[in-house]
Amino acid sequence: MTTINVPTREDVSSQNQALFDNLKKTLGMVPNLYATFAYSETALGTYLALQNAKSSMTGKAREVVNLVVSQVNGCEYCLAAHTMVGKMVGFTDAQIMELRHGRASFDAKFDALARLTKNIVENRGHADPALVDAFLAAG
């Protein structure tokens, strides 16, 4: 097994140190995955730019997708990270658990999104037409 050492702020370039500072301010920490990207001069900044790019989806909707995908894929690291972010965007513990299982009884739009996301991931991109219709009908 290969061990990858996670760099500290002092181990990375000044450009990446500034990104670490912003992450710490925003998230309260620098996730290990993000820190590891900082071995590259450009990877962390590029990843964060993609994550923070303008989107028609709200932050809460993105976390619905992230929580469902993390659960279906069984990624413990992603589940932990997106559970934390889910709380930061306003989901309760009970809502997060429901979202992880591909449902959102507390919100019709999030429910349609969660159900469709789960279906797409489980079926490798092949969506059930009824779920697509329900998603579109939910707005």
Tab-separated table of C-alpha atoms in Angstrom:
chain	number	residue	atom	x	y	z
A	1	MET	CA	0.000	0.000	0.000
A	2	THR	CA	1.295	3.442	-0.904
A	3	THR	CA	1.009	6.204	1.651
A	4	ILE	CA	0.553	9.740	0.395
A	5	ASN	CA	1.675	12.392	2.823
A	6	VAL	CA	-0.723	15.311	3.034
A	7	PRO	CA	1.173	18.592	2.740
A	8	THR	CA	0.807	21.305	5.343
A	9	ARG	CA	0.517	24.987	4.562
A	10	GLU	CA	4.271	25.363	4.968
A	11	ASP	CA	4.913	22.630	2.381
A	12	VAL	CA	3.141	24.350	-0.516
A	13	SER	CA	3.749	27.386	-2.707
A	14	SER	CA	2.706	30.877	-1.604
A	15	GLN	CA	-0.123	30.777	-4.165
A	16	ASN	CA	-1.452	27.552	-2.668
A	17	GLN	CA	-0.892	28.907	0.855
A	18	ALA	CA	-3.334	31.696	0.007
A	19	LEU	CA	-5.843	29.074	-1.160
A	20	PHE	CA	-5.301	27.133	2.077
A	21	ASP	CA	-6.004	30.338	4.026
A	22	ASN	CA	-9.256	30.899	2.121
A	23	LEU	CA	-10.321	27.293	2.635
A	24	LYS	CA	-9.601	27.491	6.341
A	25	LYS	CA	-11.619	30.702	6.548
A	26	THR	CA	-14.529	29.228	4.582
A	27	LEU	CA	-14.584	25.601	5.760
A	28	GLY	CA	-12.712	25.890	9.045
A	29	MET	CA	-10.104	23.456	7.695
A	30	VAL	CA	-8.306	22.326	4.558
A	31	PRO	CA	-9.675	18.919	3.503
A	32	ASN	CA	-6.916	16.378	2.873
A	33	LEU	CA	-7.970	15.905	-0.739
A	34	TYR	CA	-7.636	19.635	-1.388
A	35	ALA	CA	-4.308	19.791	0.410
A	36	THR	CA	-2.976	16.938	-1.702
A	37	PHE	CA	-3.962	18.799	-4.876
A	38	ALA	CA	-1.575	21.522	-3.681
A	39	TYR	CA	1.433	19.363	-4.571
A	40	SER	CA	0.713	20.757	-8.033
A	41	GLU	CA	1.120	24.473	-8.594
A	42	THR	CA	-2.162	24.644	-10.515
A	43	ALA	CA	-4.386	21.677	-9.567
A	44	LEU	CA	-5.899	23.106	-6.380
A	45	GLY	CA	-6.728	26.474	-7.912
A	46	THR	CA	-8.183	24.848	-11.013
A	47	TYR	CA	-10.299	22.443	-8.956
A	48	LEU	CA	-11.614	25.227	-6.731
A	49	ALA	CA	-12.415	27.386	-9.758
A	50	LEU	CA	-14.452	24.536	-11.210
A	51	GLN	CA	-16.237	23.900	-7.905
A	52	ASN	CA	-17.059	27.582	-7.488
A	53	ALA	CA	-17.973	28.307	-11.104
A	54	LYS	CA	-21.271	30.000	-11.841
A	55	SER	CA	-24.061	27.448	-12.050
A	56	SER	CA	-27.817	27.342	-12.369
A	57	MET	CA	-27.837	24.991	-9.375
A	58	THR	CA	-27.914	26.357	-5.855
A	59	GLY	CA	-25.358	25.251	-3.284
A	60	LYS	CA	-28.027	23.160	-1.588
A	61	ALA	CA	-28.944	21.441	-4.864
A	62	ARG	CA	-25.271	20.660	-5.540
A	63	GLU	CA	-25.035	19.069	-2.108
A	64	VAL	CA	-28.121	16.957	-2.834
A	65	VAL	CA	-26.257	15.551	-5.831
A	66	ASN	CA	-22.985	15.187	-3.908
A	67	LEU	CA	-24.612	13.352	-1.000
A	68	VAL	CA	-26.535	10.942	-3.230
A	69	VAL	CA	-23.522	10.174	-5.432
A	70	SER	CA	-21.234	9.710	-2.424
A	71	GLN	CA	-23.692	7.257	-0.870
A	72	VAL	CA	-24.263	5.238	-4.039
A	73	ASN	CA	-20.508	5.067	-4.651
A	74	GLY	CA	-19.824	4.113	-1.030
A	75	CYS	CA	-17.088	6.717	-0.597
A	76	GLU	CA	-16.623	7.277	3.140
A	77	TYR	CA	-14.330	10.269	2.588
A	78	CYS	CA	-16.843	11.976	0.286
A	79	LEU	CA	-19.751	11.180	2.611
A	80	ALA	CA	-17.939	12.788	5.532
A	81	ALA	CA	-16.984	15.861	3.510
A	82	HIS	CA	-20.402	16.381	1.962
A	83	THR	CA	-22.180	15.747	5.246
A	84	MET	CA	-20.153	18.636	6.671
A	85	VAL	CA	-20.909	20.864	3.675
A	86	GLY	CA	-24.559	19.803	3.752
A	87	LYS	CA	-24.788	21.081	7.321
A	88	MET	CA	-23.042	24.287	6.284
A	89	VAL	CA	-25.651	24.959	3.585
A	90	GLY	CA	-28.501	24.349	6.021
A	91	PHE	CA	-29.550	20.712	5.894
A	92	THR	CA	-30.368	19.005	9.190
A	93	ASP	CA	-28.866	15.659	10.181
A	94	ALA	CA	-32.170	13.922	9.389
A	95	GLN	CA	-32.384	15.600	5.977
A	96	ILE	CA	-28.808	14.594	5.161
A	97	MET	CA	-29.524	10.964	6.002
A	98	GLU	CA	-32.626	11.019	3.835
A	99	LEU	CA	-30.734	12.643	0.962
A	100	ARG	CA	-27.998	10.027	1.169
A	101	HIS	CA	-30.666	7.434	0.447
A	102	GLY	CA	-31.957	9.285	-2.593
A	103	ARG	CA	-35.037	10.952	-1.156
A	104	ALA	CA	-36.082	14.342	0.194
A	105	SER	CA	-39.613	14.203	1.601
A	106	PHE	CA	-39.066	17.701	3.017
A	107	ASP	CA	-38.799	19.379	-0.429
A	108	ALA	CA	-40.442	18.323	-3.712
A	109	LYS	CA	-37.704	19.754	-5.963
A	110	PHE	CA	-34.886	18.201	-3.948
A	111	ASP	CA	-36.801	14.907	-3.883
A	112	ALA	CA	-37.042	14.859	-7.682
A	113	LEU	CA	-33.354	15.761	-7.952
A	114	ALA	CA	-32.274	13.130	-5.398
A	115	ARG	CA	-34.338	10.371	-7.015
A	116	LEU	CA	-33.076	11.186	-10.507
A	117	THR	CA	-29.460	11.460	-9.342
A	118	LYS	CA	-29.594	8.095	-7.586
A	119	ASN	CA	-31.155	6.480	-10.647
A	120	ILE	CA	-28.556	7.941	-13.014
A	121	VAL	CA	-25.630	6.829	-10.852
A	122	GLU	CA	-27.015	3.343	-10.231
A	123	ASN	CA	-27.767	2.872	-13.938
A	124	ARG	CA	-24.521	4.359	-15.214
A	125	GLY	CA	-26.047	7.355	-16.929
A	126	HIS	CA	-29.248	5.714	-18.147
A	127	ALA	CA	-32.114	7.555	-16.501
A	128	ASP	CA	-35.621	6.222	-16.022
A	129	PRO	CA	-37.796	8.431	-18.277
A	130	ALA	CA	-40.459	8.692	-15.562
A	131	LEU	CA	-37.868	10.140	-13.153
A	132	VAL	CA	-36.676	12.592	-15.792
A	133	ASP	CA	-40.267	13.701	-16.345
A	134	ALA	CA	-40.818	14.049	-12.585
A	135	PHE	CA	-37.612	16.077	-12.292
A	136	LEU	CA	-38.636	18.439	-15.089
A	137	ALA	CA	-42.162	18.756	-13.712
A	138	ALA	CA	-40.748	19.708	-10.285
A	139	GLY	CA	-39.069	22.719	-11.857
